[in-house]
Amino acid sequence: QVQLAESGGGSVQAGGSVNISCVASGTTDNRLCMAWFRQAPGREREGVAAIATHRGNTYYTKSSNGRFTISHDNAKNTVHLRIDALDTEDTAMYICAARPITCTGVYGGVWYAAPADFRNWGQGTQVTVSS
């Protein structure tokens, strides 16, 4: 059973950047698709970015608009997400997720994120952007 623990959220000013991280534990198999979702109050959970940890392939949703960068540190079993040019609309709980091996839902280079595809979830880290 994969356990996920996020860190690095907080309060940031609009226009700035934030880095958040997710450590995966409880597995010796490094073949995972790890992803970031976010959920704001009253809104549905939406995908942001995903990475196939054993290949390094990265995937983004259309709404990511080039402001999100996902990366993976294999030695530390950690996935990072950097968000640039923060807007108040980015205020949300950012939640890490994992599924075995393959990042599904990728068509034409775009990731069509589906929360139901992921079996493991972290508790989330809050990012609050103020103007």
Short mmCIF file of N, CA and C in Angstrom, two decimals:
data_model
loop_
_atom_site.label_atom_id
_atom_site.label_comp_id
_atom_site.label_asym_id
_atom_site.label_seq_id
_atom_site.Cartn_x
_atom_site.Cartn_y
_atom_site.Cartn_z
N GLN A 1 0.84 -1.19 0.00
CA GLN A 1 0.00 0.00 0.00
C GLN A 1 0.88 1.24 0.00
N VAL A 2 0.70 2.08 -1.00
CA VAL A 2 1.51 3.30 -1.10
C VAL A 2 0.93 4.37 -0.20
N GLN A 3 1.77 4.96 0.62
CA GLN A 3 1.37 6.13 1.41
C GLN A 3 1.99 7.37 0.81
N LEU A 4 1.22 8.45 0.80
CA LEU A 4 1.66 9.71 0.21
C LEU A 4 1.56 10.82 1.25
N ALA A 5 2.60 11.64 1.31
CA ALA A 5 2.61 12.74 2.27
C ALA A 5 3.07 14.01 1.58
N GLU A 6 2.20 15.02 1.54
CA GLU A 6 2.51 16.28 0.89
C GLU A 6 3.08 17.28 1.89
N SER A 7 3.83 18.24 1.34
CA SER A 7 4.36 19.33 2.14
C SER A 7 4.65 20.52 1.25
N GLY A 8 4.87 21.67 1.88
CA GLY A 8 5.34 22.83 1.14
C GLY A 8 4.31 23.88 0.81
N GLY A 9 3.06 23.66 1.15
CA GLY A 9 2.05 24.67 0.86
C GLY A 9 2.16 25.85 1.82
N GLY A 10 1.27 26.81 1.66
CA GLY A 10 1.26 27.97 2.53
C GLY A 10 0.59 29.15 1.86
N SER A 11 0.84 30.31 2.41
CA SER A 11 0.27 31.54 1.86
C SER A 11 1.31 32.24 1.01
N VAL A 12 0.93 32.60 -0.20
CA VAL A 12 1.85 33.25 -1.13
C VAL A 12 1.15 34.42 -1.82
N GLN A 13 1.94 35.35 -2.29
CA GLN A 13 1.42 36.51 -3.00
C GLN A 13 1.16 36.18 -4.47
N ALA A 14 0.13 36.77 -5.02
CA ALA A 14 -0.14 36.63 -6.44
C ALA A 14 1.06 37.08 -7.25
N GLY A 15 1.33 36.34 -8.31
CA GLY A 15 2.48 36.64 -9.15
C GLY A 15 3.73 35.88 -8.75
N GLY A 16 3.73 35.33 -7.55
CA GLY A 16 4.89 34.59 -7.08
C GLY A 16 4.85 33.13 -7.49
N SER A 17 5.72 32.34 -6.87
CA SER A 17 5.83 30.90 -7.17
C SER A 17 5.79 30.11 -5.88
N VAL A 18 5.45 28.85 -6.00
CA VAL A 18 5.44 27.96 -4.85
C VAL A 18 5.90 26.57 -5.31
N ASN A 19 6.60 25.90 -4.44
CA ASN A 19 7.01 24.51 -4.68
C ASN A 19 6.38 23.63 -3.62
N ILE A 20 5.70 22.59 -4.05
CA ILE A 20 5.14 21.63 -3.11
C ILE A 20 5.67 20.24 -3.45
N SER A 21 5.69 19.38 -2.45
CA SER A 21 6.31 18.07 -2.62
C SER A 21 5.42 16.96 -2.09
N CYS A 22 5.67 15.76 -2.60
CA CYS A 22 4.92 14.57 -2.17
C CYS A 22 5.89 13.41 -2.08
N VAL A 23 6.00 12.84 -0.88
CA VAL A 23 6.86 11.68 -0.67
C VAL A 23 6.03 10.41 -0.69
N ALA A 24 6.46 9.44 -1.48
CA ALA A 24 5.78 8.14 -1.54
C ALA A 24 6.54 7.13 -0.70
N SER A 25 5.82 6.36 0.09
CA SER A 25 6.44 5.32 0.91
C SER A 25 5.54 4.09 0.90
N GLY A 26 6.08 2.99 1.45
CA GLY A 26 5.29 1.78 1.58
C GLY A 26 5.35 0.86 0.38
N THR A 27 6.26 1.15 -0.55
CA THR A 27 6.40 0.30 -1.72
C THR A 27 7.86 0.27 -2.15
N THR A 28 8.29 -0.87 -2.67
CA THR A 28 9.63 -0.99 -3.23
C THR A 28 9.60 -0.90 -4.75
N ASP A 29 8.41 -0.82 -5.30
CA ASP A 29 8.24 -0.72 -6.75
C ASP A 29 8.17 0.75 -7.13
N ASN A 30 9.19 1.22 -7.87
CA ASN A 30 9.22 2.64 -8.23
C ASN A 30 8.47 2.93 -9.52
N ARG A 31 7.76 1.94 -10.03
CA ARG A 31 7.00 2.16 -11.27
C ARG A 31 5.60 2.67 -10.92
N LEU A 32 5.52 3.97 -10.80
CA LEU A 32 4.26 4.60 -10.44
C LEU A 32 3.94 5.73 -11.40
N CYS A 33 2.66 5.99 -11.55
CA CYS A 33 2.22 7.26 -12.10
C CYS A 33 1.82 8.10 -10.89
N MET A 34 2.53 9.18 -10.67
CA MET A 34 2.20 10.08 -9.55
C MET A 34 1.68 11.38 -10.12
N ALA A 35 0.69 11.91 -9.48
CA ALA A 35 -0.01 13.07 -10.04
C ALA A 35 -0.38 14.06 -8.95
N TRP A 36 -0.63 15.28 -9.41
CA TRP A 36 -1.17 16.32 -8.55
C TRP A 36 -2.57 16.70 -9.03
N PHE A 37 -3.46 16.73 -8.07
CA PHE A 37 -4.79 17.26 -8.28
C PHE A 37 -4.95 18.47 -7.35
N ARG A 38 -5.98 19.25 -7.60
CA ARG A 38 -6.31 20.32 -6.66
C ARG A 38 -7.82 20.43 -6.52
N GLN A 39 -8.21 20.92 -5.37
CA GLN A 39 -9.64 21.08 -5.12
C GLN A 39 -9.87 22.32 -4.28
N ALA A 40 -10.66 23.22 -4.82
CA ALA A 40 -11.04 24.43 -4.12
C ALA A 40 -12.42 24.23 -3.51
N PRO A 41 -12.77 24.97 -2.47
CA PRO A 41 -14.09 24.81 -1.85
C PRO A 41 -15.22 24.97 -2.85
N GLY A 42 -16.13 24.01 -2.86
CA GLY A 42 -17.28 24.09 -3.74
C GLY A 42 -17.00 23.70 -5.18
N ARG A 43 -15.79 23.26 -5.45
CA ARG A 43 -15.44 22.89 -6.82
C ARG A 43 -15.02 21.43 -6.88
N GLU A 44 -15.07 20.86 -8.07
CA GLU A 44 -14.66 19.47 -8.24
C GLU A 44 -13.14 19.37 -8.20
N ARG A 45 -12.68 18.17 -7.86
CA ARG A 45 -11.25 17.90 -7.89
C ARG A 45 -10.79 17.89 -9.34
N GLU A 46 -9.73 18.61 -9.63
CA GLU A 46 -9.24 18.67 -11.00
C GLU A 46 -7.76 18.32 -11.07
N GLY A 47 -7.38 17.65 -12.12
CA GLY A 47 -6.00 17.27 -12.30
C GLY A 47 -5.17 18.44 -12.76
N VAL A 48 -3.89 18.39 -12.42
CA VAL A 48 -2.95 19.45 -12.80
C VAL A 48 -1.82 18.87 -13.64
N ALA A 49 -1.14 17.84 -13.10
CA ALA A 49 0.02 17.28 -13.78
C ALA A 49 0.27 15.87 -13.27
N ALA A 50 0.95 15.07 -14.11
CA ALA A 50 1.29 13.70 -13.73
C ALA A 50 2.67 13.34 -14.27
N ILE A 51 3.29 12.35 -13.64
CA ILE A 51 4.60 11.91 -14.10
C ILE A 51 4.72 10.40 -13.91
N ALA A 52 5.27 9.74 -14.93
CA ALA A 52 5.59 8.32 -14.82
C ALA A 52 6.98 8.23 -14.22
N THR A 53 7.07 7.82 -12.97
CA THR A 53 8.33 7.98 -12.22
C THR A 53 9.47 7.13 -12.78
N HIS A 54 9.17 5.99 -13.39
CA HIS A 54 10.23 5.12 -13.88
C HIS A 54 10.73 5.55 -15.25
N ARG A 55 9.98 6.40 -15.94
CA ARG A 55 10.39 6.87 -17.27
C ARG A 55 10.69 8.36 -17.29
N GLY A 56 10.11 9.08 -16.37
CA GLY A 56 10.30 10.53 -16.36
C GLY A 56 9.38 11.28 -17.27
N ASN A 57 8.46 10.58 -17.95
CA ASN A 57 7.52 11.26 -18.83
C ASN A 57 6.55 12.11 -18.01
N THR A 58 6.34 13.34 -18.46
CA THR A 58 5.45 14.25 -17.75
C THR A 58 4.22 14.57 -18.60
N TYR A 59 3.12 14.80 -17.92
CA TYR A 59 1.86 15.06 -18.59
C TYR A 59 1.15 16.19 -17.88
N TYR A 60 0.49 17.05 -18.66
CA TYR A 60 -0.22 18.19 -18.10
C TYR A 60 -1.62 18.27 -18.70
N THR A 61 -2.53 18.80 -17.91
CA THR A 61 -3.87 19.05 -18.43
C THR A 61 -3.87 20.34 -19.23
N LYS A 62 -4.90 20.52 -20.05
CA LYS A 62 -4.99 21.73 -20.87
C LYS A 62 -5.02 22.98 -20.00
N SER A 63 -5.68 22.89 -18.87
CA SER A 63 -5.85 24.06 -18.02
C SER A 63 -4.57 24.47 -17.29
N SER A 64 -3.52 23.65 -17.37
CA SER A 64 -2.28 23.98 -16.66
C SER A 64 -1.62 25.23 -17.22
N ASN A 65 -1.85 25.52 -18.50
CA ASN A 65 -1.40 26.79 -19.10
C ASN A 65 0.09 27.05 -18.97
N GLY A 66 0.89 26.01 -18.86
CA GLY A 66 2.34 26.18 -18.84
C GLY A 66 2.89 26.76 -17.56
N ARG A 67 2.06 26.91 -16.53
CA ARG A 67 2.56 27.49 -15.28
C ARG A 67 2.96 26.44 -14.25
N PHE A 68 2.70 25.18 -14.56
CA PHE A 68 2.98 24.10 -13.63
C PHE A 68 4.13 23.24 -14.15
N THR A 69 5.03 22.85 -13.26
CA THR A 69 6.12 21.97 -13.63
C THR A 69 6.20 20.83 -12.63
N ILE A 70 6.05 19.61 -13.12
CA ILE A 70 6.15 18.43 -12.25
C ILE A 70 7.49 17.77 -12.48
N SER A 71 8.09 17.28 -11.41
CA SER A 71 9.37 16.59 -11.51
C SER A 71 9.44 15.52 -10.44
N HIS A 72 10.42 14.63 -10.60
CA HIS A 72 10.53 13.51 -9.66
C HIS A 72 11.97 13.29 -9.26
N ASP A 73 12.19 13.08 -7.99
CA ASP A 73 13.50 12.72 -7.45
C ASP A 73 13.45 11.24 -7.09
N ASN A 74 14.01 10.39 -7.95
CA ASN A 74 13.93 8.94 -7.73
C ASN A 74 14.60 8.51 -6.44
N ALA A 75 15.72 9.14 -6.12
CA ALA A 75 16.47 8.74 -4.92
C ALA A 75 15.65 8.98 -3.66
N LYS A 76 14.80 10.00 -3.68
CA LYS A 76 14.02 10.35 -2.49
C LYS A 76 12.56 9.94 -2.63
N ASN A 77 12.21 9.30 -3.75
CA ASN A 77 10.82 8.88 -4.00
C ASN A 77 9.86 10.05 -3.80
N THR A 78 10.24 11.18 -4.32
CA THR A 78 9.50 12.42 -4.10
C THR A 78 9.13 13.06 -5.42
N VAL A 79 7.89 13.51 -5.50
CA VAL A 79 7.42 14.28 -6.65
C VAL A 79 7.24 15.74 -6.23
N HIS A 80 7.70 16.62 -7.08
CA HIS A 80 7.60 18.06 -6.81
C HIS A 80 6.66 18.71 -7.82
N LEU A 81 6.00 19.75 -7.38
CA LEU A 81 5.20 20.57 -8.29
C LEU A 81 5.54 22.03 -8.05
N ARG A 82 5.96 22.68 -9.10
CA ARG A 82 6.23 24.12 -9.03
C ARG A 82 5.12 24.85 -9.76
N ILE A 83 4.59 25.88 -9.13
CA ILE A 83 3.55 26.70 -9.76
C ILE A 83 4.08 28.12 -9.86
N ASP A 84 4.13 28.64 -11.07
CA ASP A 84 4.61 30.00 -11.31
C ASP A 84 3.44 30.93 -11.62
N ALA A 85 3.72 32.21 -11.54
CA ALA A 85 2.73 33.24 -11.86
C ALA A 85 1.41 32.97 -11.16
N LEU A 86 1.48 32.77 -9.87
CA LEU A 86 0.30 32.41 -9.09
C LEU A 86 -0.80 33.46 -9.19
N ASP A 87 -2.02 32.96 -9.24
CA ASP A 87 -3.22 33.79 -9.28
C ASP A 87 -4.10 33.36 -8.12
N THR A 88 -4.99 34.24 -7.69
CA THR A 88 -5.89 33.88 -6.58
C THR A 88 -6.74 32.66 -6.94
N GLU A 89 -6.96 32.43 -8.22
CA GLU A 89 -7.72 31.26 -8.66
C GLU A 89 -6.97 29.95 -8.39
N ASP A 90 -5.68 30.04 -8.09
CA ASP A 90 -4.90 28.85 -7.77
C ASP A 90 -5.07 28.41 -6.32
N THR A 91 -5.77 29.20 -5.53
CA THR A 91 -6.01 28.83 -4.14
C THR A 91 -6.81 27.53 -4.07
N ALA A 92 -6.23 26.52 -3.43
CA ALA A 92 -6.86 25.20 -3.38
C ALA A 92 -6.06 24.29 -2.46
N MET A 93 -6.65 23.15 -2.15
CA MET A 93 -5.91 22.06 -1.53
C MET A 93 -5.27 21.27 -2.67
N TYR A 94 -3.97 21.12 -2.61
CA TYR A 94 -3.26 20.37 -3.63
C TYR A 94 -2.99 18.97 -3.09
N ILE A 95 -3.42 17.98 -3.83
CA ILE A 95 -3.45 16.60 -3.34
C ILE A 95 -2.65 15.71 -4.28
N CYS A 96 -1.79 14.90 -3.68
CA CYS A 96 -0.95 13.97 -4.43
C CYS A 96 -1.69 12.64 -4.59
N ALA A 97 -1.50 12.00 -5.74
CA ALA A 97 -2.15 10.71 -6.00
C ALA A 97 -1.18 9.79 -6.72
N ALA A 98 -1.43 8.49 -6.61
CA ALA A 98 -0.57 7.51 -7.27
C ALA A 98 -1.39 6.34 -7.78
N ARG A 99 -0.93 5.76 -8.86
CA ARG A 99 -1.52 4.55 -9.41
C ARG A 99 -0.36 3.73 -9.97
N PRO A 100 -0.56 2.42 -10.16
CA PRO A 100 0.55 1.61 -10.65
C PRO A 100 0.93 1.93 -12.09
N ILE A 101 2.19 2.08 -12.30
CA ILE A 101 2.89 2.05 -13.59
C ILE A 101 2.47 3.15 -14.58
N THR A 102 1.27 3.05 -15.13
CA THR A 102 0.92 3.86 -16.31
C THR A 102 0.06 5.07 -15.96
N CYS A 103 0.43 6.19 -16.56
CA CYS A 103 -0.44 7.36 -16.49
C CYS A 103 -1.47 7.23 -17.60
N THR A 104 -2.68 6.87 -17.24
CA THR A 104 -3.74 6.69 -18.21
C THR A 104 -4.40 8.03 -18.54
N GLY A 105 -5.15 8.05 -19.63
CA GLY A 105 -5.88 9.26 -19.99
C GLY A 105 -5.04 10.27 -20.73
N VAL A 106 -3.97 9.81 -21.41
CA VAL A 106 -3.14 10.74 -22.16
C VAL A 106 -3.46 10.58 -23.65
N TYR A 107 -3.91 11.68 -24.27
CA TYR A 107 -4.26 11.66 -25.69
C TYR A 107 -3.70 12.92 -26.34
N GLY A 108 -2.97 12.73 -27.41
CA GLY A 108 -2.40 13.86 -28.12
C GLY A 108 -1.50 14.71 -27.25
N GLY A 109 -0.83 14.08 -26.29
CA GLY A 109 0.09 14.79 -25.42
C GLY A 109 -0.58 15.53 -24.27
N VAL A 110 -1.89 15.45 -24.18
CA VAL A 110 -2.62 16.12 -23.11
C VAL A 110 -3.15 15.08 -22.13
N TRP A 111 -3.04 15.39 -20.85
CA TRP A 111 -3.54 14.48 -19.82
C TRP A 111 -4.97 14.85 -19.46
N TYR A 112 -5.87 13.90 -19.70
CA TYR A 112 -7.26 14.08 -19.31
C TYR A 112 -7.43 13.36 -17.97
N ALA A 113 -7.22 14.12 -16.91
CA ALA A 113 -7.12 13.55 -15.57
C ALA A 113 -8.46 13.00 -15.10
N ALA A 114 -8.42 11.81 -14.50
CA ALA A 114 -9.61 11.20 -13.94
C ALA A 114 -9.29 10.71 -12.53
N PRO A 115 -9.81 11.36 -11.49
CA PRO A 115 -9.51 10.93 -10.13
C PRO A 115 -9.80 9.45 -9.89
N ALA A 116 -10.80 8.91 -10.55
CA ALA A 116 -11.17 7.50 -10.34
C ALA A 116 -10.07 6.54 -10.77
N ASP A 117 -9.12 7.00 -11.58
CA ASP A 117 -8.02 6.14 -12.03
C ASP A 117 -6.97 5.92 -10.94
N PHE A 118 -7.03 6.70 -9.88
CA PHE A 118 -5.98 6.67 -8.85
C PHE A 118 -6.50 6.01 -7.58
N ARG A 119 -5.70 5.09 -7.03
CA ARG A 119 -6.13 4.34 -5.85
C ARG A 119 -5.51 4.86 -4.56
N ASN A 120 -4.44 5.64 -4.66
CA ASN A 120 -3.76 6.12 -3.47
C ASN A 120 -3.75 7.64 -3.45
N TRP A 121 -4.09 8.20 -2.29
CA TRP A 121 -4.20 9.65 -2.15
C TRP A 121 -3.53 10.12 -0.87
N GLY A 122 -2.94 11.31 -0.93
CA GLY A 122 -2.44 11.95 0.27
C GLY A 122 -3.52 12.80 0.92
N GLN A 123 -3.15 13.48 2.00
CA GLN A 123 -4.09 14.33 2.73
C GLN A 123 -4.20 15.72 2.11
N GLY A 124 -3.18 16.10 1.35
CA GLY A 124 -3.20 17.40 0.69
C GLY A 124 -2.40 18.46 1.43
N THR A 125 -2.01 19.48 0.70
CA THR A 125 -1.36 20.65 1.28
C THR A 125 -2.03 21.89 0.72
N GLN A 126 -2.36 22.82 1.61
CA GLN A 126 -3.12 24.00 1.21
C GLN A 126 -2.20 25.07 0.63
N VAL A 127 -2.60 25.60 -0.52
CA VAL A 127 -1.93 26.76 -1.11
C VAL A 127 -2.95 27.88 -1.18
N THR A 128 -2.64 29.00 -0.54
CA THR A 128 -3.54 30.15 -0.52
C THR A 128 -2.82 31.33 -1.15
N VAL A 129 -3.40 31.88 -2.20
CA VAL A 129 -2.79 32.98 -2.94
C VAL A 129 -3.58 34.26 -2.64
N SER A 130 -2.87 35.27 -2.19
CA SER A 130 -3.51 36.54 -1.88
C SER A 130 -3.06 37.61 -2.87
N SER A 131 -3.96 38.55 -3.13
CA SER A 131 -3.66 39.61 -4.11
C SER A 131 -3.02 40.80 -3.45
#
